[in-house]
Short mmCIF file of C-alpha atoms and ligand atoms in Angstrom, two decimals:
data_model
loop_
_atom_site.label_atom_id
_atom_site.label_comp_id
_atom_site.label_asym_id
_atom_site.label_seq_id
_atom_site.Cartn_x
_atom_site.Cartn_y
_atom_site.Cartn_z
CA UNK A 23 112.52 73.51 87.64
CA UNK A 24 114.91 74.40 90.20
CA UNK A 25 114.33 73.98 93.81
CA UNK A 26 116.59 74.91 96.53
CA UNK A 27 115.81 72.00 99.46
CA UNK A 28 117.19 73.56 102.96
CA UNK A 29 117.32 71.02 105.51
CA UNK A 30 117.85 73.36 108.44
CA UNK A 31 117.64 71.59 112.03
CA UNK A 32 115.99 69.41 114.46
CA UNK A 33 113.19 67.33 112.73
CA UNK A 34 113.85 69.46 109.43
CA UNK A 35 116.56 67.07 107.93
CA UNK A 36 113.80 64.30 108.56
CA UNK A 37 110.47 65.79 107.28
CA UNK A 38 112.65 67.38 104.26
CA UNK A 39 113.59 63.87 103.02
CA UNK A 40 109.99 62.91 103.11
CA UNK A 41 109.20 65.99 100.79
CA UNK A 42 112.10 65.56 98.34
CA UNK A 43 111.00 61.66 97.87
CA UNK A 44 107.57 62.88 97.30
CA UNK A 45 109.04 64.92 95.00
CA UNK A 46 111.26 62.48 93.00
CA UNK A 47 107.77 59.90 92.61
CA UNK A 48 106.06 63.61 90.95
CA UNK A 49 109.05 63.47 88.59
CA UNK A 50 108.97 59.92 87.65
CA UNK A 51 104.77 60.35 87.47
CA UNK A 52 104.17 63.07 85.54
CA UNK A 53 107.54 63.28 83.66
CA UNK A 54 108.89 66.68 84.88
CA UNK A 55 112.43 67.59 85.62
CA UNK A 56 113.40 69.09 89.07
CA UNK A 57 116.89 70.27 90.13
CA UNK A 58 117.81 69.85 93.52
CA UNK A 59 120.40 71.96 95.00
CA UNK A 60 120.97 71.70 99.01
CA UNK A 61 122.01 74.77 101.20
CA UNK A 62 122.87 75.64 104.93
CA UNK A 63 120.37 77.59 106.94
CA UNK A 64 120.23 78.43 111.00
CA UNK A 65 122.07 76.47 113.34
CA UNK A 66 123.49 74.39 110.99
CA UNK A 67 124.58 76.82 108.82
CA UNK A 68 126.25 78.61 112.16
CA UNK A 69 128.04 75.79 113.02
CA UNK A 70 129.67 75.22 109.47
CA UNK A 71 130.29 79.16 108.61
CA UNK A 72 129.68 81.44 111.88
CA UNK A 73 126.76 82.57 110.10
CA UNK A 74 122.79 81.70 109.95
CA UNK A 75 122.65 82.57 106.48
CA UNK A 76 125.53 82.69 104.65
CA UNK A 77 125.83 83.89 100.76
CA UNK A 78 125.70 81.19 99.37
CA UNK A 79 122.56 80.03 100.74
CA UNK A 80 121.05 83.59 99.39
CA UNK A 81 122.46 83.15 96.30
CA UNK A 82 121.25 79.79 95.64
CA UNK A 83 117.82 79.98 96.58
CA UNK A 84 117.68 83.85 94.20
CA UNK A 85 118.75 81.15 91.28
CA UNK A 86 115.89 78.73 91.93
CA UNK A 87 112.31 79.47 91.25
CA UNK A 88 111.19 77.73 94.51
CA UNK A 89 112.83 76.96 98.19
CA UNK A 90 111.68 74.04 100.68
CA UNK A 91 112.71 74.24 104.04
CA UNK A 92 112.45 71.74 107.24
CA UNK A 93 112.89 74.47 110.26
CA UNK A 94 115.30 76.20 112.09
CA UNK A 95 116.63 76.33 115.57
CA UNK A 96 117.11 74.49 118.91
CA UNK A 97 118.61 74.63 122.46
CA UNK A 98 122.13 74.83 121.10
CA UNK A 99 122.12 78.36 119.69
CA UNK A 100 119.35 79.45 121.88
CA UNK A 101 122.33 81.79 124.28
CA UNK A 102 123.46 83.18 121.16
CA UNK A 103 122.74 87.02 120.35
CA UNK A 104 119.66 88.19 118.22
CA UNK A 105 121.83 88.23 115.04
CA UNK A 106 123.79 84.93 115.61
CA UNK A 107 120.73 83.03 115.78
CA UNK A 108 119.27 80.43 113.81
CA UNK A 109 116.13 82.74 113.58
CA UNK A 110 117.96 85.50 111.87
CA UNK A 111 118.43 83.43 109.27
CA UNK A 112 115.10 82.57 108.80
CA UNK A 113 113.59 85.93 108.97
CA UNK A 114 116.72 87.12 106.45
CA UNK A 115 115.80 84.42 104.19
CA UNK A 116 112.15 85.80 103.58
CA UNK A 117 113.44 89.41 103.47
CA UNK A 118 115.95 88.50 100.91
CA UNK A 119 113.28 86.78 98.48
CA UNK A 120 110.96 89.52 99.30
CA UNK A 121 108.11 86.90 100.24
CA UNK A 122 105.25 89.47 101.64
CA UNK A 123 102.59 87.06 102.06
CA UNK A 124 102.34 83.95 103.72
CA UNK A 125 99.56 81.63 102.54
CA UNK A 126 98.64 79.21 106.02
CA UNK A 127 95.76 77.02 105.47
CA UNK A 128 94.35 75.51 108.75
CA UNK A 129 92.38 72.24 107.17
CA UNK A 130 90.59 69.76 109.42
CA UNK A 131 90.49 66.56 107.52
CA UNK A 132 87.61 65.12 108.63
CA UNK A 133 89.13 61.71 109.19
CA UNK A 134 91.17 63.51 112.24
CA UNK A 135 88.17 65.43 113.97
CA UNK A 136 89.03 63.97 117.08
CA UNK A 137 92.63 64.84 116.97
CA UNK A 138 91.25 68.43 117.51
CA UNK A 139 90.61 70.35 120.99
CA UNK A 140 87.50 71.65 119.81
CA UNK A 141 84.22 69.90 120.07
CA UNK A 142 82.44 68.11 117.43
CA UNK A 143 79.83 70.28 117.20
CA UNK A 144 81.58 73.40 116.39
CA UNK A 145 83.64 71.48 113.75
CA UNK A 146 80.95 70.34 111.62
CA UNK A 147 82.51 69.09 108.50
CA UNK A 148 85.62 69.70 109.55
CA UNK A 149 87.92 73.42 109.04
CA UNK A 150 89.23 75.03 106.14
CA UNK A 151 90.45 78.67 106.95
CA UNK A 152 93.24 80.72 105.07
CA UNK A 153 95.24 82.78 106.73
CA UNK A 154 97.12 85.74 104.64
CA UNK A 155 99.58 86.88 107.11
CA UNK A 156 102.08 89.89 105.75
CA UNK A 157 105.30 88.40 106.75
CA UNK A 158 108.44 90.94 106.25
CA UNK A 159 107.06 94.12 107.76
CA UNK A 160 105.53 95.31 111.50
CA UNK A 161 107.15 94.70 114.87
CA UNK A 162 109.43 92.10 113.53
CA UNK A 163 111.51 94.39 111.13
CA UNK A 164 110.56 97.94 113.15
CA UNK A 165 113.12 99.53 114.71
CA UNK A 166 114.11 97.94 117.94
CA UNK A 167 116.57 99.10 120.70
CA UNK A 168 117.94 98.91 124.43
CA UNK A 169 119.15 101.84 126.26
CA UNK A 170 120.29 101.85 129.71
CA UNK A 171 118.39 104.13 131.91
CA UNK A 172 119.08 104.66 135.93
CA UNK A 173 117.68 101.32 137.64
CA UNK A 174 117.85 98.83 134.88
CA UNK A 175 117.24 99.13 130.52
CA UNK A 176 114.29 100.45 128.65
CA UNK A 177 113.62 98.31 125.33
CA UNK A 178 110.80 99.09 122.34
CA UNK A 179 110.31 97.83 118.92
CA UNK A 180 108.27 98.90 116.51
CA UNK A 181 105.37 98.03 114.08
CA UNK A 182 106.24 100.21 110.88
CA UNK A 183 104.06 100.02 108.19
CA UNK A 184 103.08 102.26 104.88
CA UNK A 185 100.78 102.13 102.47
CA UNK A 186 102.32 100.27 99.52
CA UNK A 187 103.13 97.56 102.00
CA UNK A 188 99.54 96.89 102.76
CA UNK A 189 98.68 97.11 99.47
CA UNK A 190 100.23 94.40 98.29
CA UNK A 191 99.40 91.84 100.42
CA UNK A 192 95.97 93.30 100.63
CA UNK A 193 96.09 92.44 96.55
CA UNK A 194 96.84 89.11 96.85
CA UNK A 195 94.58 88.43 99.72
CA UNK A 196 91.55 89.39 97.56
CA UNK A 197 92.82 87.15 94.76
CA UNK A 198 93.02 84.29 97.72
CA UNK A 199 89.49 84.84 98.21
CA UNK A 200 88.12 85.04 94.85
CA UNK A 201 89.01 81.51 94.53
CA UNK A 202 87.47 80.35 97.25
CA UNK A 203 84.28 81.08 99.03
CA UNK A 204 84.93 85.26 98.91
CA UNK A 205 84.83 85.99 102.08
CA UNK A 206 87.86 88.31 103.68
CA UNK A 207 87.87 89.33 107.33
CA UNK A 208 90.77 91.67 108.19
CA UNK A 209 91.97 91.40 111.67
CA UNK A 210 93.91 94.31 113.60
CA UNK A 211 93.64 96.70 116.40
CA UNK A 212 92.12 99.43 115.16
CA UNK A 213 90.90 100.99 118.39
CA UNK A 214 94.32 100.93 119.89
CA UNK A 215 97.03 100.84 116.54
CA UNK A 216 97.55 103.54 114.60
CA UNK A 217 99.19 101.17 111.97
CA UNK A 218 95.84 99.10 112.39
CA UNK A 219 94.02 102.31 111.17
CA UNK A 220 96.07 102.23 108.62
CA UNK A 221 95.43 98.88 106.81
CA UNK A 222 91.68 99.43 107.45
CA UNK A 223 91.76 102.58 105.65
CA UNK A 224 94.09 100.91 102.48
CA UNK A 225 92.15 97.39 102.73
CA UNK A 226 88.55 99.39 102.62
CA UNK A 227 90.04 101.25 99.36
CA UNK A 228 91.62 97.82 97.71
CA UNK A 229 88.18 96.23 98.56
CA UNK A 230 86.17 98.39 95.80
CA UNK A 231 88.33 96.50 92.97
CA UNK A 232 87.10 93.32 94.37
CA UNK A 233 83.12 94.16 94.94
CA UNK A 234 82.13 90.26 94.77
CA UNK A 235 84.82 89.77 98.32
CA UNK A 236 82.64 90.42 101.52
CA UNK A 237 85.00 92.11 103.73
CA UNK A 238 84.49 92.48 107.08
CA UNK A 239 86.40 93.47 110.36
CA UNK A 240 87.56 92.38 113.59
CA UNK A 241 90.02 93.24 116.21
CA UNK A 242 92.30 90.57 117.01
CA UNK A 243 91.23 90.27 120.53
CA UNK A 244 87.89 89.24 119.67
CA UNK A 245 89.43 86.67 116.38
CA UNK A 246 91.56 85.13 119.00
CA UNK A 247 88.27 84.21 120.92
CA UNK A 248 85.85 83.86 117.63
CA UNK A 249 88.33 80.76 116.32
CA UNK A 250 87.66 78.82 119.53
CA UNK A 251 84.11 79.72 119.53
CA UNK A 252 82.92 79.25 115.65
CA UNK A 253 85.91 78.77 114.05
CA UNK A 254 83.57 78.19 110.63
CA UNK A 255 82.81 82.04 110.51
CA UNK A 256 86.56 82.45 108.02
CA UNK A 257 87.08 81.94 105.00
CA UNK A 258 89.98 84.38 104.77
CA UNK A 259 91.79 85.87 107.69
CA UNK A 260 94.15 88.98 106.28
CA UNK A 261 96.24 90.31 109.04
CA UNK A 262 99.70 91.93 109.70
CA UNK A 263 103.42 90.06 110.97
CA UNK A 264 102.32 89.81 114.55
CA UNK A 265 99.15 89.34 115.12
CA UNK A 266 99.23 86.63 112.14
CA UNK A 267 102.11 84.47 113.38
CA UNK A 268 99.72 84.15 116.78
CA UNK A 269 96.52 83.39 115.46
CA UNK A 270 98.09 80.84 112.75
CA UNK A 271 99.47 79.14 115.53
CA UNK A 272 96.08 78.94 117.04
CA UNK A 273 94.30 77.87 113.99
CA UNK A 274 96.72 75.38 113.51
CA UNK A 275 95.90 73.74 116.71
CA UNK A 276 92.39 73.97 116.15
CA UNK A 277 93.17 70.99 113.37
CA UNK A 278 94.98 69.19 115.79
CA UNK A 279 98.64 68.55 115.29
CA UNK A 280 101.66 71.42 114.00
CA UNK A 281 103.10 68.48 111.88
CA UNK A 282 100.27 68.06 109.57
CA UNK A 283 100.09 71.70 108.38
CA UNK A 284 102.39 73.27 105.00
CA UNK A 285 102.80 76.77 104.63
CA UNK A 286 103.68 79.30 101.47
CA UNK A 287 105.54 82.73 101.19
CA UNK A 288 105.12 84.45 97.90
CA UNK A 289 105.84 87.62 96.66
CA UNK A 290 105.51 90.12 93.44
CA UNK A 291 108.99 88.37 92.20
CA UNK A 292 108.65 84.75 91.11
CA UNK A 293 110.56 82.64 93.96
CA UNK A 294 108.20 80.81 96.87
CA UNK A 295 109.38 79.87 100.07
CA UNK A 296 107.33 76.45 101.20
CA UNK A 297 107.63 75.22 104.71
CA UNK A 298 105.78 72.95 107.08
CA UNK A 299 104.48 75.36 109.90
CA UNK A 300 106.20 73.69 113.28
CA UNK A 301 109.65 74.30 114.57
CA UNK A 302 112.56 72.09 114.79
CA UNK A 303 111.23 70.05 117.49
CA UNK A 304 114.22 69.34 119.63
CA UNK A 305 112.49 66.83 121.86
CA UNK A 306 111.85 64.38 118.97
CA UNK A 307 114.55 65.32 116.69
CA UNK A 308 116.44 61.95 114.97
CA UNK A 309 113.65 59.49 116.87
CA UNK A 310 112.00 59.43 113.26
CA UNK A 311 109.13 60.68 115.47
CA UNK A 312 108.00 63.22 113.08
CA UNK A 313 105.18 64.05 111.14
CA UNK A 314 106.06 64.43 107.76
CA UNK A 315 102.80 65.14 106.17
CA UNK A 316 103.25 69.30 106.63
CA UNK A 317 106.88 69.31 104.86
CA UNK A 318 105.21 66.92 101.87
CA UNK A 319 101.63 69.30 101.91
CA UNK A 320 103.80 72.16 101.29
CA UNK A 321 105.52 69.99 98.37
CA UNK A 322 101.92 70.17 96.91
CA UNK A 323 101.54 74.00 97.77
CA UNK A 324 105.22 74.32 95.51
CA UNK A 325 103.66 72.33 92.74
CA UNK A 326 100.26 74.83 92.65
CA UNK A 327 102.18 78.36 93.17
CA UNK A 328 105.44 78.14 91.65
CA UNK A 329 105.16 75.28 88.76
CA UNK A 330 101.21 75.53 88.02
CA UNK A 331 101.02 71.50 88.14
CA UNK A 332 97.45 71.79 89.83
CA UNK A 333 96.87 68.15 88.74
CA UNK A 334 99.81 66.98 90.66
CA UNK A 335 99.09 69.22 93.64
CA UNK A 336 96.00 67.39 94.17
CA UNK A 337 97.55 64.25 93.63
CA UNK A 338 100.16 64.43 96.54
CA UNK A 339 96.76 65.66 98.53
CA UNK A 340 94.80 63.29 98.02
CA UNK A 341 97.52 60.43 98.82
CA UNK A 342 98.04 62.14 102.29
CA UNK A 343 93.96 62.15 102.88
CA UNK A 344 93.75 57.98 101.89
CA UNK A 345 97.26 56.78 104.01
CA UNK A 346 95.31 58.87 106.44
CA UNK A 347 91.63 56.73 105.70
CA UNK A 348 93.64 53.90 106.08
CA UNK A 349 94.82 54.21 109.48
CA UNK A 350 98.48 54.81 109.15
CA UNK A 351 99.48 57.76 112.23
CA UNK A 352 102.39 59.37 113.23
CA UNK A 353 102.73 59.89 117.36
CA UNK A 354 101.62 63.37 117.45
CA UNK A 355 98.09 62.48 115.70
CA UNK A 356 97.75 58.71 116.90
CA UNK A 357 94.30 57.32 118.24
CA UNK A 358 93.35 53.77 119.22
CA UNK A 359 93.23 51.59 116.76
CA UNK A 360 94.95 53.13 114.55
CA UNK A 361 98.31 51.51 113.12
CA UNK A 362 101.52 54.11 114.31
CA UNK A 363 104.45 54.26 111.83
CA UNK A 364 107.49 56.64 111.64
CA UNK A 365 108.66 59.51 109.88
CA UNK A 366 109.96 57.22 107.03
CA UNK A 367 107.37 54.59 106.59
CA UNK A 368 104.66 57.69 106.43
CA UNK A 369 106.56 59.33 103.61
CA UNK A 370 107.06 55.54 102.04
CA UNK A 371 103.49 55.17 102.08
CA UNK A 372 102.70 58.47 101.21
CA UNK A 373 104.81 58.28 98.25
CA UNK A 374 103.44 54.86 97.23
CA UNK A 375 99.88 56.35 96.88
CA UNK A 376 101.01 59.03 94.37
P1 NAD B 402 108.02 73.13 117.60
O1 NAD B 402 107.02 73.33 116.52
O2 NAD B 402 109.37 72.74 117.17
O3 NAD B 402 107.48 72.00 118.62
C1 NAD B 402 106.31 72.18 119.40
C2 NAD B 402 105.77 70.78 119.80
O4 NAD B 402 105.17 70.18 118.66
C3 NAD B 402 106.86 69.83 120.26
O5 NAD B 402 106.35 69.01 121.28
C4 NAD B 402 107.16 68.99 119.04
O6 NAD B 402 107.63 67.68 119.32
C5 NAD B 402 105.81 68.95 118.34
N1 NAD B 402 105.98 68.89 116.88
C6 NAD B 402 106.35 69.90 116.07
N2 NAD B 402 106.44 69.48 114.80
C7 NAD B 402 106.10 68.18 114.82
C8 NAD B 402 106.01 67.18 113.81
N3 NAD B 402 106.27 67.43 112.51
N4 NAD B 402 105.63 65.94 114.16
C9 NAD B 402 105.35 65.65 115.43
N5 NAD B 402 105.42 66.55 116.45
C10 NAD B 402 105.80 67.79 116.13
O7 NAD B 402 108.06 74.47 118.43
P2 NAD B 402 109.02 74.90 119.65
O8 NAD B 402 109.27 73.72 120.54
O9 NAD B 402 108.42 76.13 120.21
O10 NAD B 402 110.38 75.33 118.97
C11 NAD B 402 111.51 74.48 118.82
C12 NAD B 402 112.56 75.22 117.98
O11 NAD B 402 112.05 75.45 116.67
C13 NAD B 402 112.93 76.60 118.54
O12 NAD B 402 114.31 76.79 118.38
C14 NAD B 402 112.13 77.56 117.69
O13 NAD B 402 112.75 78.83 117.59
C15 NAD B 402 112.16 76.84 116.35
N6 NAD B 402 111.04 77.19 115.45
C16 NAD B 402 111.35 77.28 114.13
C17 NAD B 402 110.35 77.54 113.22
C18 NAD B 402 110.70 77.59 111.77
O14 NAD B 402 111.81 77.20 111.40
N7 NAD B 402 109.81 78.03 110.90
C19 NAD B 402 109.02 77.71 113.65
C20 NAD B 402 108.74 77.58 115.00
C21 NAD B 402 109.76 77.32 115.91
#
């Protein structure tokens, strides 16, 4: 099993060495046989080659069946131009392994309720939304331009979108759904977006293969408001580049810190692209401040999509959820009376649990 293990900036370097000695106690556990192979990606891969993804990088992660990455970026490269910056990379990176959907569960465990914003009340038993967000089409990839005009510069980009694209991750959204409590809402703009009218009309058609889904629809104006309000309405929230990068964010918080949260990126070929949600964190990076827990929960998310090892999955799960019963915090989630430790000791005991 080959896995590709990109560092990238910041806190990434940190979190990733969490994941990979997760990783190495899986191995030892249950007997499988992974191949690590390191590569350069953003700002660190611009400061060693000029570029934010160079070749290499693409051609090591095509010959690996599944890529973790830390994150990308920081104040360093942030005066560089659009395709100079660590970004770029990032966004290349997905393009180049064709990863159309991006799988971004927003869990509550219920041991951190009060870690959330929201009020006890609304959480209930605590939060367990999917969001399918398509993640290499609409206003991010459009066509985007400046022009000078008299009196300053005119700029647009553009959401682009056909029907094979929506399709797709329409497809796989369903499938999401069947396995858990079939329920699909698709968010866009429909009154406004002619792209949104789109993916109703292709979503509405997709939805008569999958008559046990409920699908239902809302603009995005009214989700953003519906997650703060009753937040326990989703199941599955299916929604284009834009609008989905926004509202993840959102859910995200709803659960209380970016650290604890993993992320997937799958497509029709058979490489995944596993992340923790949050940036490089500049203002924390090399203070082994971190929260570790997202980079090692999308460890688990590698071991369910890319190698099947459901049993294993669950394992690295269920050690987060009992270091977590047993007190043990990082800064961004810590409460009174609860024992603080650092990125390291959290993957240590995280690890130990497996
Ligand atoms: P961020 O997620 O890096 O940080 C936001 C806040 O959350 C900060 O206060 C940070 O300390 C905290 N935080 C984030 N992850 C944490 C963790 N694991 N443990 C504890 N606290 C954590 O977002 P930002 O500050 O907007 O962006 C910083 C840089 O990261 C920028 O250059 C941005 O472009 C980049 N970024 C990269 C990705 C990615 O690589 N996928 C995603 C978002 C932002």
């Amino acid at each position: 099993m080959k896995i590709t293990i990109i560092p990238g900036d910041g806190i990434g370097k940190e979190v990733i060495n969490q994941a990979v000695k997760m990783l190495k106690k899986v191995e030892s556990k249950y007997g499988c046989n992974f191949e690590f192979n390191e590569a350069l990606l953003g700002g660190a891969a611009i400061d060693a080659t000029g570029n934010p993804i160079p070749e290499e990088t693409i051609h090591k992660c095509k010959n690996s069946e599944a890529v973790i990455l830390g994150a990308v970026g920081g104040p360093k490269w942030d005066s560089h131009p659009g395709d100079l910056r660590p970004e770029k990379g990032l966004l290349s990176l997905r393009k180049e392994l064709g990863v159309f959907a991006n799988l971004r569960p927003a869990i509550l465990f219920p041991q951190l309720k009060s870690a959330s914003t929201l009020k006890e009340e609304v959480l209930g038993d605590g939060l367990d939304i999917m969001i399918v967000r398509e993640l290499i089409g609409g206003a991010y990839f459009g066509e985007k331009k400046r022009i000078d005009i008299d009196g300053g510069q005119r700029a647009y980009d553009t959401i682009d979108y056909c029907t094979r694209d929506i399709e797709r991750i329409a497809k796989k959204a369903f499938e999401v759904a069947r396995k858990r409590d079939k329920k699909l809402t698709l968010i866009d703009k429909a009154n406004v977006l002619e792209t949104s009218r789109l993916w109703r009309e292709v979503v509405t058609k997709i939805s008569e293969d999958y008559k046990d889904i409920e699908l239902n629809y809302m603009y995005v104006d009214n989700a953003a408001m519906q997650l703060i309000k009753n937040p326990k309405q989703f199941d599955v929230i299916l929604t284009e580049n834009m609008f989905g990068d926004i509202l993840s964010d959102e859910a995200s918080m709803l659960t209380g810190s970016l650290g604890m949260l993993p992320s997937a990126s799958v497509g029709e070929g058979s490489i995944g692209l596993y992340e923790p949600i949050h940036g490089s964190a500049p203002d924390i990076a090399g203070l082994d401040k971190a929260n570790p827990i997202g980079a090692i929960m999308s460890t688990a998310m590698m071991l369910r999509y890319s190698f099947n090892m459901e049993d294993a999955a669950k394992d690295v799960e269920a050690a987060v959820s009992r270091i977590i019963d047993k007190g043990y915090r990082t800064g961004d989630i810590m409460e009174q009376g609860m024992k603080i430790v650092g990125t390291e000791q959290m993957g240590d005991l995280i690890a130990e649990k497996v």
